[in-house]
mmCIF file of N, CA and C in Angstrom:
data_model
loop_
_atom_site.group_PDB
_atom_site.id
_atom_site.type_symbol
_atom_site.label_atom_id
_atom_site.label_comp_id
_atom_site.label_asym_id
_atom_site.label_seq_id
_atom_site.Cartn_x
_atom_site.Cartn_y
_atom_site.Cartn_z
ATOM 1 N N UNK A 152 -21.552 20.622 -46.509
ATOM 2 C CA UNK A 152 -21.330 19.195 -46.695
ATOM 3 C C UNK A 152 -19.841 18.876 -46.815
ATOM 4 N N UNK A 153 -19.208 20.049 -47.436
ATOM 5 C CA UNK A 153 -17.423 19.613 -47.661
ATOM 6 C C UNK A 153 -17.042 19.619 -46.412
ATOM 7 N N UNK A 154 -17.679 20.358 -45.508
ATOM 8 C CA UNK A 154 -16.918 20.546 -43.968
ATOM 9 C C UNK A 154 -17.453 19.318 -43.045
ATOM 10 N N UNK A 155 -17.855 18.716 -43.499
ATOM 11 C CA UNK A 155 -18.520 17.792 -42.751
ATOM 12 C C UNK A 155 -17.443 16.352 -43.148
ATOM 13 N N UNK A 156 -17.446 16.597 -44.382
ATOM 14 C CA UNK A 156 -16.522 15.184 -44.969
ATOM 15 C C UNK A 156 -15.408 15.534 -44.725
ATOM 16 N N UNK A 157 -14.646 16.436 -44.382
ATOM 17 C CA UNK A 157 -13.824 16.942 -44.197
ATOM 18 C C UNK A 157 -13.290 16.951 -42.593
ATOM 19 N N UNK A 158 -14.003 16.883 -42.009
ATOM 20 C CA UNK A 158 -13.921 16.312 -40.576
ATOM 21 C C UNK A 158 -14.053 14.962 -40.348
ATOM 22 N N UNK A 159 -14.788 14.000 -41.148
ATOM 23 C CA UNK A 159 -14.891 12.738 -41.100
ATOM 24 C C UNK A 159 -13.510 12.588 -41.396
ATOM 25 N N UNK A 160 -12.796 12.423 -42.646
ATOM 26 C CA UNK A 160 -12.020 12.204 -43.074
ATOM 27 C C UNK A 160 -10.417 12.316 -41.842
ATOM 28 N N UNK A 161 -10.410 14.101 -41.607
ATOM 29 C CA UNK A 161 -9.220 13.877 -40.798
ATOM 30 C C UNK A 161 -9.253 12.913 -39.530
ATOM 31 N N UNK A 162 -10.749 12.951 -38.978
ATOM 32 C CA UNK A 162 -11.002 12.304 -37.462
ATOM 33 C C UNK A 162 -10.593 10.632 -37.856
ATOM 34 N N UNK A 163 -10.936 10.065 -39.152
ATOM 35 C CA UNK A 163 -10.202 8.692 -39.520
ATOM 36 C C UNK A 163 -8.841 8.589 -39.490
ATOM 37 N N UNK A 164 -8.051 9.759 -40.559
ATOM 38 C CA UNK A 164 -6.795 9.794 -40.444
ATOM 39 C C UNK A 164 -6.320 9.429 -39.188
ATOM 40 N N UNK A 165 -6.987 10.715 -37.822
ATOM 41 C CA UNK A 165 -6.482 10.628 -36.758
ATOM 42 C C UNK A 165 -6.266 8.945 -36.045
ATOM 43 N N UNK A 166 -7.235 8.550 -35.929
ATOM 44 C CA UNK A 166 -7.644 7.181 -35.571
ATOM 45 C C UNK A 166 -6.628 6.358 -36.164
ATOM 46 N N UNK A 167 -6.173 6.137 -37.271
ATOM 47 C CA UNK A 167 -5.494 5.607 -38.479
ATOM 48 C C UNK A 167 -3.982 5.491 -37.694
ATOM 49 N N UNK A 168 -4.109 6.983 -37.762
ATOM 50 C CA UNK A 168 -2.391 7.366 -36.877
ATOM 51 C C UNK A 168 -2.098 6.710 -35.236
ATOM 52 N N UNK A 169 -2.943 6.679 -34.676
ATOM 53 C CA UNK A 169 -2.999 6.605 -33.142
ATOM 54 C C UNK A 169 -2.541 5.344 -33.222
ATOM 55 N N UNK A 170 -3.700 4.445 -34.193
ATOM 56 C CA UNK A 170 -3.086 3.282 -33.877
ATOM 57 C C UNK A 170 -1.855 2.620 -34.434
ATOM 58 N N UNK A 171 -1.449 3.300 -35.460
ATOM 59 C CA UNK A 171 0.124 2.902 -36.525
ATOM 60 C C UNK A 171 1.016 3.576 -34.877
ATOM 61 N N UNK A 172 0.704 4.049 -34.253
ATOM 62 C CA UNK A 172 1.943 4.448 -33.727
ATOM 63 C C UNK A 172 1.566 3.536 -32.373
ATOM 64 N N UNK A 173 0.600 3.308 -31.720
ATOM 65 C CA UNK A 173 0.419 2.035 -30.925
ATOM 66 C C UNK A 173 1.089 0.700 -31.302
ATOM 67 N N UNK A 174 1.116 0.288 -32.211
ATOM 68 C CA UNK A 174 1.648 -0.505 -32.662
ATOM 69 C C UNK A 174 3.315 -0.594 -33.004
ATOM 70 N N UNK A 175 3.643 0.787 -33.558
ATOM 71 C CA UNK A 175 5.044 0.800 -33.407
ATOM 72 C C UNK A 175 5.327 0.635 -32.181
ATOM 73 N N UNK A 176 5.219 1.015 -31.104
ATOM 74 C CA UNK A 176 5.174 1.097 -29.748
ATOM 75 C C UNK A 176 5.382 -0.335 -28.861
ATOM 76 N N UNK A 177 4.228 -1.073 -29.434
ATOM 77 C CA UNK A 177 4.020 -2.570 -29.095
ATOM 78 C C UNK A 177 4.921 -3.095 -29.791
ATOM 79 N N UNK A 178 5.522 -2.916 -31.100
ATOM 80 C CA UNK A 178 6.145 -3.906 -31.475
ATOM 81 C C UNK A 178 7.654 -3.478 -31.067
ATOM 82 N N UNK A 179 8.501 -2.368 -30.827
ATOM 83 C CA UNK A 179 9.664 -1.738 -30.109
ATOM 84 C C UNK A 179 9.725 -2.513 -28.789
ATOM 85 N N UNK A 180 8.848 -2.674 -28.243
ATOM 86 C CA UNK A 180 9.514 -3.324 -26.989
ATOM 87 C C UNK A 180 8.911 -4.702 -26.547
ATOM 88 N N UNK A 181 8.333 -5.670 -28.031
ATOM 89 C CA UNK A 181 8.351 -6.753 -27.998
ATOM 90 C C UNK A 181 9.958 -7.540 -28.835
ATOM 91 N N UNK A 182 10.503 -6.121 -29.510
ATOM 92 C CA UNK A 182 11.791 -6.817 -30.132
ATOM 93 C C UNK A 182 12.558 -6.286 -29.209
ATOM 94 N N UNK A 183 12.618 -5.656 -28.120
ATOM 95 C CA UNK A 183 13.744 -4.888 -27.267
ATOM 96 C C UNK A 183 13.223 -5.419 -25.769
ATOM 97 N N UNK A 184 13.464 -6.757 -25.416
ATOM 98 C CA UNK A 184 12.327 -6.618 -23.887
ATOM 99 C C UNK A 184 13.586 -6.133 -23.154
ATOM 100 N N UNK A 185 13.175 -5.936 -21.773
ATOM 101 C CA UNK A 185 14.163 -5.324 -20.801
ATOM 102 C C UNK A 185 14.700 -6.509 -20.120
ATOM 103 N N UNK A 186 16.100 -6.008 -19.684
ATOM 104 C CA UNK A 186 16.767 -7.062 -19.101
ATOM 105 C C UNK A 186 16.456 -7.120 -17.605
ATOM 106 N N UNK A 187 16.424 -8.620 -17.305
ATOM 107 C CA UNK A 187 15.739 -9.218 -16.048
ATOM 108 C C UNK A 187 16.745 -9.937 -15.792
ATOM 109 N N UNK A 188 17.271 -10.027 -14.451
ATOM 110 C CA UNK A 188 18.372 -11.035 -13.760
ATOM 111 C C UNK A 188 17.916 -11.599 -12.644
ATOM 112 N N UNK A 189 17.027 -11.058 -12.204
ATOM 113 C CA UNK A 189 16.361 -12.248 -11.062
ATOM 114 C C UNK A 189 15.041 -12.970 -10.916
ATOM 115 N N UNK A 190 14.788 -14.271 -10.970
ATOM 116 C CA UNK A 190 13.395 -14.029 -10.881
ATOM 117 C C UNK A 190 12.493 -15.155 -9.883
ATOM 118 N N UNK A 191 11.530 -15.285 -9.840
ATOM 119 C CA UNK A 191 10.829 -15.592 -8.404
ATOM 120 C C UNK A 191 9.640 -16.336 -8.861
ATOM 121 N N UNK A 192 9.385 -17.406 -8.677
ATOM 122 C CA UNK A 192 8.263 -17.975 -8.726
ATOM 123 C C UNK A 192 7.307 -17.733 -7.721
ATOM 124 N N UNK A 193 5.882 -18.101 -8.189
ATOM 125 C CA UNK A 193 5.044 -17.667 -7.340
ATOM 126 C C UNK A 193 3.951 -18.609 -7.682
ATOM 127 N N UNK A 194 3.406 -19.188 -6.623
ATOM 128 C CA UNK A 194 1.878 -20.250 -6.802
ATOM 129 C C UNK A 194 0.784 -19.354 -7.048
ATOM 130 N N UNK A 195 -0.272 -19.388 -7.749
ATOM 131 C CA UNK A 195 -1.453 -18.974 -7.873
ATOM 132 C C UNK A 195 -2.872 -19.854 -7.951
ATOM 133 N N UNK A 196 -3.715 -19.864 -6.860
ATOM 134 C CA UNK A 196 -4.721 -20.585 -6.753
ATOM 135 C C UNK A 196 -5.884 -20.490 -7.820
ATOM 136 N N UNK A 197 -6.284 -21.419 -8.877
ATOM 137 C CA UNK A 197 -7.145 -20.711 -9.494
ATOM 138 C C UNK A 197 -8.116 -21.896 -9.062
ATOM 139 N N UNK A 198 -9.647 -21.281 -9.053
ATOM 140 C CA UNK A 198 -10.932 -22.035 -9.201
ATOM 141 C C UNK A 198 -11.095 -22.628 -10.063
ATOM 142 N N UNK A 199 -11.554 -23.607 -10.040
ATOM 143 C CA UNK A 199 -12.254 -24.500 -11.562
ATOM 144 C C UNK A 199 -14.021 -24.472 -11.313
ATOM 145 N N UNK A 200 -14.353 -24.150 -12.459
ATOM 146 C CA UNK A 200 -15.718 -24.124 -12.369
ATOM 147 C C UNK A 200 -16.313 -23.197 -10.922
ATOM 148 N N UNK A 201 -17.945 -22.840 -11.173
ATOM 149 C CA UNK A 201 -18.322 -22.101 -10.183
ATOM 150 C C UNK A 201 -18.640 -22.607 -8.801
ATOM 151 N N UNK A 202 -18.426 -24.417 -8.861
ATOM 152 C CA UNK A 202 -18.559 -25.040 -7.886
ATOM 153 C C UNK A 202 -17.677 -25.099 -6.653
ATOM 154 N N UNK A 203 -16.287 -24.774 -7.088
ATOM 155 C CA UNK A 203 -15.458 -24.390 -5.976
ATOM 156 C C UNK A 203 -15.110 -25.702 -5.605
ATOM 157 N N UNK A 204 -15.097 -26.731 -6.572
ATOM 158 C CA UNK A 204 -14.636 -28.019 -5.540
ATOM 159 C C UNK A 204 -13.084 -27.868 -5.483
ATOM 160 N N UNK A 205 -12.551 -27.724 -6.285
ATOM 161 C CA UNK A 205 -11.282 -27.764 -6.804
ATOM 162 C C UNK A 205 -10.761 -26.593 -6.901
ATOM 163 N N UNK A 206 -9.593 -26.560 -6.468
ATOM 164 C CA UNK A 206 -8.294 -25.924 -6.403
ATOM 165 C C UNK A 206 -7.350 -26.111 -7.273
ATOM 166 N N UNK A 207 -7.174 -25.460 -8.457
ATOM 167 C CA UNK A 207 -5.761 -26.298 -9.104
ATOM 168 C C UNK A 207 -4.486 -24.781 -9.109
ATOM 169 N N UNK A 208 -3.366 -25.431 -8.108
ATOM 170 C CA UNK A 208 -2.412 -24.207 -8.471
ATOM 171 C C UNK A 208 -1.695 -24.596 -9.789
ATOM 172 N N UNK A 209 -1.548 -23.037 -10.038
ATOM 173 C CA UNK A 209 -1.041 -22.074 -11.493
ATOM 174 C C UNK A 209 0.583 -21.790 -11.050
ATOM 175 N N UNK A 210 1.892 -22.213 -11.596
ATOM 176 C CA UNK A 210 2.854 -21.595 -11.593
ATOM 177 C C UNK A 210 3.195 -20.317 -12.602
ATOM 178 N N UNK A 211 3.550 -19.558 -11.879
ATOM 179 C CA UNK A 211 4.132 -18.284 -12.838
ATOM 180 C C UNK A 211 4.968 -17.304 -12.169
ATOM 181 N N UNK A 212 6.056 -17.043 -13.409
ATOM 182 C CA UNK A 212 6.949 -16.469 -13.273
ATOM 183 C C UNK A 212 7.521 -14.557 -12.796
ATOM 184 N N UNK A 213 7.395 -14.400 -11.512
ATOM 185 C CA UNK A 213 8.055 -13.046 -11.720
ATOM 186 C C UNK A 213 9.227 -12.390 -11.869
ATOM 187 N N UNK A 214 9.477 -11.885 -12.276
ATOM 188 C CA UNK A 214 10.543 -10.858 -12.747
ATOM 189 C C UNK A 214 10.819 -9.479 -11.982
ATOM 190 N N UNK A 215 12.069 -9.639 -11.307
ATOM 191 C CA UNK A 215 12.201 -8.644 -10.632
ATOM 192 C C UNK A 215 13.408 -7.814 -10.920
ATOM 193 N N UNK A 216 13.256 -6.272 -11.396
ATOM 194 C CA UNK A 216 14.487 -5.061 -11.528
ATOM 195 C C UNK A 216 15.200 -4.956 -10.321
ATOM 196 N N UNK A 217 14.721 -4.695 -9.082
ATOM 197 C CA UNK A 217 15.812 -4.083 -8.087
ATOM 198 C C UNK A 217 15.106 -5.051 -6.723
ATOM 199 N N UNK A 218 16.279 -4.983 -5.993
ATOM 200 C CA UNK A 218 16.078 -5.366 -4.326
ATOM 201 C C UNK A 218 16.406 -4.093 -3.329
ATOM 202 N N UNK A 219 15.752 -4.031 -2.133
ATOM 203 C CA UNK A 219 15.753 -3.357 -1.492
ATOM 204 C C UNK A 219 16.425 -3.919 -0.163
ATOM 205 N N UNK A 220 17.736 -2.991 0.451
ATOM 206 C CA UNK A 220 18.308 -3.994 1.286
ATOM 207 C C UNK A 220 18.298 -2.646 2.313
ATOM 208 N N UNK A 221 19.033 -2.760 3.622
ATOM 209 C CA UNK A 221 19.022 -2.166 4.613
ATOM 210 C C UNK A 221 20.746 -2.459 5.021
ATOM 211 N N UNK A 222 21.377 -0.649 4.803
ATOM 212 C CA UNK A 222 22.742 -0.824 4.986
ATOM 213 C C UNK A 222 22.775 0.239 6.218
ATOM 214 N N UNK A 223 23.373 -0.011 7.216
ATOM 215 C CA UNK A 223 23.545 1.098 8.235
ATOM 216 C C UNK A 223 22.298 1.910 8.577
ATOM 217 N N UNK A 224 21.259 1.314 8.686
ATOM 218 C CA UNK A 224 20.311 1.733 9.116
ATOM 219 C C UNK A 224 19.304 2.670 8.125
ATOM 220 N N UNK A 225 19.866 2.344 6.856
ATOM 221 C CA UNK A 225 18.837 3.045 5.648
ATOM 222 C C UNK A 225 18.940 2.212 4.541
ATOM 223 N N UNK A 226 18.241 2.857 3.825
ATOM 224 C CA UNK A 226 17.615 1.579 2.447
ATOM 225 C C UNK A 226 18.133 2.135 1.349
ATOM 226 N N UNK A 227 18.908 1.050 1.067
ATOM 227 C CA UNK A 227 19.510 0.988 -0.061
ATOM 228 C C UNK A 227 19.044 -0.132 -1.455
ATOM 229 N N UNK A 228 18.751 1.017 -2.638
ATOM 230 C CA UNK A 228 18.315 0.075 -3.262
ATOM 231 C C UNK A 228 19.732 -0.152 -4.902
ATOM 232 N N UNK A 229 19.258 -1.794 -4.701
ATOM 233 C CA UNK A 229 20.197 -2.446 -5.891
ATOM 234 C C UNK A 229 19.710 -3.078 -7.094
ATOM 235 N N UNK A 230 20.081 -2.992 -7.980
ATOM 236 C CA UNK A 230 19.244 -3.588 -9.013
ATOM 237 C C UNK A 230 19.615 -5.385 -9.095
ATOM 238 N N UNK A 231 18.891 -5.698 -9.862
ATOM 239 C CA UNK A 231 18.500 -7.660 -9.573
ATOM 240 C C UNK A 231 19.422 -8.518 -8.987
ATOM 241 N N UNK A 232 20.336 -8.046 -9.555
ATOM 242 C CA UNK A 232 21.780 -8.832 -10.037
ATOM 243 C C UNK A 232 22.708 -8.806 -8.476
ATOM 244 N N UNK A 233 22.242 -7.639 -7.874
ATOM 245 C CA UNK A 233 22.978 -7.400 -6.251
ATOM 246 C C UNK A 233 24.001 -6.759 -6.269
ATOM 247 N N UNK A 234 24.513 -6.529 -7.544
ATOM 248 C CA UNK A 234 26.034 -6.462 -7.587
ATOM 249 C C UNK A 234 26.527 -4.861 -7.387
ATOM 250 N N UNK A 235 25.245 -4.269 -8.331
ATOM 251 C CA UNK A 235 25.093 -2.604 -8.732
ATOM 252 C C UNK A 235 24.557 -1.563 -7.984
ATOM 253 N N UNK A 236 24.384 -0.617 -7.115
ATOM 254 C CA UNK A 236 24.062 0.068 -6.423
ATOM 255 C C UNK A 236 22.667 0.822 -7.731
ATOM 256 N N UNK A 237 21.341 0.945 -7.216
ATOM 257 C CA UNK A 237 20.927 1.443 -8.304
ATOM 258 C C UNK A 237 20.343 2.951 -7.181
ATOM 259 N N UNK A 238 19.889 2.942 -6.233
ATOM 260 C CA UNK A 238 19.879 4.418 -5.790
ATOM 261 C C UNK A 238 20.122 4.214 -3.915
ATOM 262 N N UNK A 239 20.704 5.198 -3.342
ATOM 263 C CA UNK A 239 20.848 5.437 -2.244
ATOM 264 C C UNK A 239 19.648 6.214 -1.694
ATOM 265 N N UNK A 240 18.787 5.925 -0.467
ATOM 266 C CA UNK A 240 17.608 6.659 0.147
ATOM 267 C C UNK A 240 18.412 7.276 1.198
ATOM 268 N N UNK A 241 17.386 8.013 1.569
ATOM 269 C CA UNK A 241 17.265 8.764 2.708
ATOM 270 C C UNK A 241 15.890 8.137 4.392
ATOM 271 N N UNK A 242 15.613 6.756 3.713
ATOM 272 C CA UNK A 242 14.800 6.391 4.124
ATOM 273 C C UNK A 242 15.660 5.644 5.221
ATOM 274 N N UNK A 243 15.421 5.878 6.917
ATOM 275 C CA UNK A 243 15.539 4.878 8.045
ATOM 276 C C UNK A 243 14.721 4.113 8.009
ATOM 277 N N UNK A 244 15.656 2.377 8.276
ATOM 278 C CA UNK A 244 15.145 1.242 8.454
ATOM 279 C C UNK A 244 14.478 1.246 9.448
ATOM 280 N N UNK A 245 14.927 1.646 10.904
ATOM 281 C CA UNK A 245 13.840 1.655 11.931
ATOM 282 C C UNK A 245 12.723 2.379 12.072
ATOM 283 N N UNK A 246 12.552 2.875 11.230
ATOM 284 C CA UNK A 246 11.385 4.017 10.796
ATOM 285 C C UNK A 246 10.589 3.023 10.325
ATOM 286 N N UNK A 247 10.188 2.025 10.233
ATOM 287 C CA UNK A 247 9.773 1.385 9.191
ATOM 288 C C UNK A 247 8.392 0.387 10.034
ATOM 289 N N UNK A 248 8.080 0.109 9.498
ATOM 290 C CA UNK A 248 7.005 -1.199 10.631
ATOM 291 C C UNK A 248 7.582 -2.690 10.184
ATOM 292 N N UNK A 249 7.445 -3.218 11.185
ATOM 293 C CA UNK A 249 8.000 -4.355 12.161
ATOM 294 C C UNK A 249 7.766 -5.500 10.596
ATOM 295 N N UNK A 250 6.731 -5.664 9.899
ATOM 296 C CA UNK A 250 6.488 -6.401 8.894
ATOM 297 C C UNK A 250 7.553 -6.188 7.830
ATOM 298 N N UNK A 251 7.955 -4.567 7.529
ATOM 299 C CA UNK A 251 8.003 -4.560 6.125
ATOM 300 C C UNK A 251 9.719 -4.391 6.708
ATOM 301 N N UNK A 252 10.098 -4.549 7.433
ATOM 302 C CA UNK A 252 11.446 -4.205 8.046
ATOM 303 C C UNK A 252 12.067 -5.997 7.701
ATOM 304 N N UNK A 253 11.162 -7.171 7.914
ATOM 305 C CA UNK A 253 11.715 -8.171 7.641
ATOM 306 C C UNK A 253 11.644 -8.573 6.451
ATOM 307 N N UNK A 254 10.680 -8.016 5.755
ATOM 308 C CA UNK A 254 11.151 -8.009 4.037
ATOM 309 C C UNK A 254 12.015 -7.259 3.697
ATOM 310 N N UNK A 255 12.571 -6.183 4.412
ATOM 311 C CA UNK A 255 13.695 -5.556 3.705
ATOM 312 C C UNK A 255 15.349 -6.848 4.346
ATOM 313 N N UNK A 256 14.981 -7.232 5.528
ATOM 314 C CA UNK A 256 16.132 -8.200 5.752
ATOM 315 C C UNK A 256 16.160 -9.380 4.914
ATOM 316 N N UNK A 257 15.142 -9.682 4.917
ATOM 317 C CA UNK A 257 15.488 -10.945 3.586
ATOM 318 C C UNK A 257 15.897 -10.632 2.178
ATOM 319 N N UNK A 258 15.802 -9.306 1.556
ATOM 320 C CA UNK A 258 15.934 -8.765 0.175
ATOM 321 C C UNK A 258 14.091 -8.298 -0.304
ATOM 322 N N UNK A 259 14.080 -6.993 0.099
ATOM 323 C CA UNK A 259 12.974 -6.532 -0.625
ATOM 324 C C UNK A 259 12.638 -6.686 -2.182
ATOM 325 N N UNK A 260 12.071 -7.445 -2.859
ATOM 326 C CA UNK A 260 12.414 -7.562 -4.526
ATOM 327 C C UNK A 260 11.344 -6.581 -5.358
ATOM 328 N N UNK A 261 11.480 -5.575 -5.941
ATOM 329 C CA UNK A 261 10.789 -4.734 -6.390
ATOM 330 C C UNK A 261 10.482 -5.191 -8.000
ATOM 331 N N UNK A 262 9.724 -5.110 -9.005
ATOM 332 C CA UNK A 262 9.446 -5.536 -10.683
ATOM 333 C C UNK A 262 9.764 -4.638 -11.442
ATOM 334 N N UNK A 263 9.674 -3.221 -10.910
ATOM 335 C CA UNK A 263 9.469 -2.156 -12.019
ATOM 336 C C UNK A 263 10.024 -0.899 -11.338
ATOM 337 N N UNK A 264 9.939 0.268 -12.469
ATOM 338 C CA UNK A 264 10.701 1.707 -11.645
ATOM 339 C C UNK A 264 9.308 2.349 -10.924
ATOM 340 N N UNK A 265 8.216 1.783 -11.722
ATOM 341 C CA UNK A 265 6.794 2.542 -11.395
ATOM 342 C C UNK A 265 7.116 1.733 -9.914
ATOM 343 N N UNK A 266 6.562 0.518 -9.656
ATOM 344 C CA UNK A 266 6.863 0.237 -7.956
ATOM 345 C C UNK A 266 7.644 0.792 -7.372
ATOM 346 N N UNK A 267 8.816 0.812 -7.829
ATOM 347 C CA UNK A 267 10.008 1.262 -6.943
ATOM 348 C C UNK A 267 9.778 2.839 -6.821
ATOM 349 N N UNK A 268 9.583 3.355 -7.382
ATOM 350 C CA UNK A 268 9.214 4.927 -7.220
ATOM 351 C C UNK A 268 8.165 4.863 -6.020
ATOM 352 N N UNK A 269 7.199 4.034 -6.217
ATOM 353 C CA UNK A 269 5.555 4.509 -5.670
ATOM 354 C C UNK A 269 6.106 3.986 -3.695
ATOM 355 N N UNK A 270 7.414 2.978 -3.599
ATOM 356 C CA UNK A 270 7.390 2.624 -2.741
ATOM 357 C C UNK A 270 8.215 3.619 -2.282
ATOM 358 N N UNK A 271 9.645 4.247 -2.579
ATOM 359 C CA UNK A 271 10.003 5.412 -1.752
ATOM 360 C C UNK A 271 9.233 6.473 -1.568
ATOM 361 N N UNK A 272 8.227 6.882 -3.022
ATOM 362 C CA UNK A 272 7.851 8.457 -2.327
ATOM 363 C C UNK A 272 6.553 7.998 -1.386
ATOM 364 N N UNK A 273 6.719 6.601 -1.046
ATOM 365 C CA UNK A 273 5.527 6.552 0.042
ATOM 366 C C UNK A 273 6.190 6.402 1.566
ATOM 367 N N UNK A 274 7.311 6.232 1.432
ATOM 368 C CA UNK A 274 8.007 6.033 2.769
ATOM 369 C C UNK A 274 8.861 7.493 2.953
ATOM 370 N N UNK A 275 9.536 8.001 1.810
ATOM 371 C CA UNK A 275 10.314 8.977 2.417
ATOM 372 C C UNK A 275 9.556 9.748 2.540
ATOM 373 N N UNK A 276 10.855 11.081 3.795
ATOM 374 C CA UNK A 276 9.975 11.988 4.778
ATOM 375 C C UNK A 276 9.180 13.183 3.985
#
């Protein structure tokens, strides 16, 4: 019976802990947000009711870390601001398809390092 309460007990502790430190967690980078210098509006269509008569657009705000530009025939990426070089690829622009080649001419705008990662190691060789 002691081994039994005795496992209850730490498996609460555990629980106890997970979430004191979830919370430190949540609250660290609700007092520290990350710095954002560019950002982009975007319309969002939402439904009203299940009837579908109505359309009412939603404005909201994105936030974007880096742009993706095309220098001498490879992709160069900069963070928001334009000003900063944030990494040099190995990735050719003409390598690229015909769509995503004119989003890189207008300024590719990336949100995060997770995107920006997931989009080079999906293009480079």
């Amino acid at each position: 019976m002691k081994k039994v309460n005795s496992i209850r007990i730490f498996f609460i502790l555990a629980v106890i802990f997970l979430i004191g430190c979830y919370q430190i967690v949540y609250w660290k980078d609700e007092q520290n947000p990350q710095e954002i210098t560019e950002t982009e509006e975007i319309i969002v269509e939402e439904e009203v009711s299940e009837k579908k008569e109505a359309v009412v657009p939603a404005v909201q705000t994105v936030e974007y870390k880096f742009v993706i530009v095309e220098e001498e025939d490879y992709l160069t990426v900069y963070s928001a601001d334009k000003s900063s070089v944030y990494e040099y690829t190995d990735i050719r622009y003409s390598d690229l398809e015909e769509s995503l080649r004119q989003k890189i001419r207008k300024g590719y705008c990336i949100k995060d390092e997770e995107t920006l990662f997931g989009f080079l190691e999906n293009y480079s060789s």
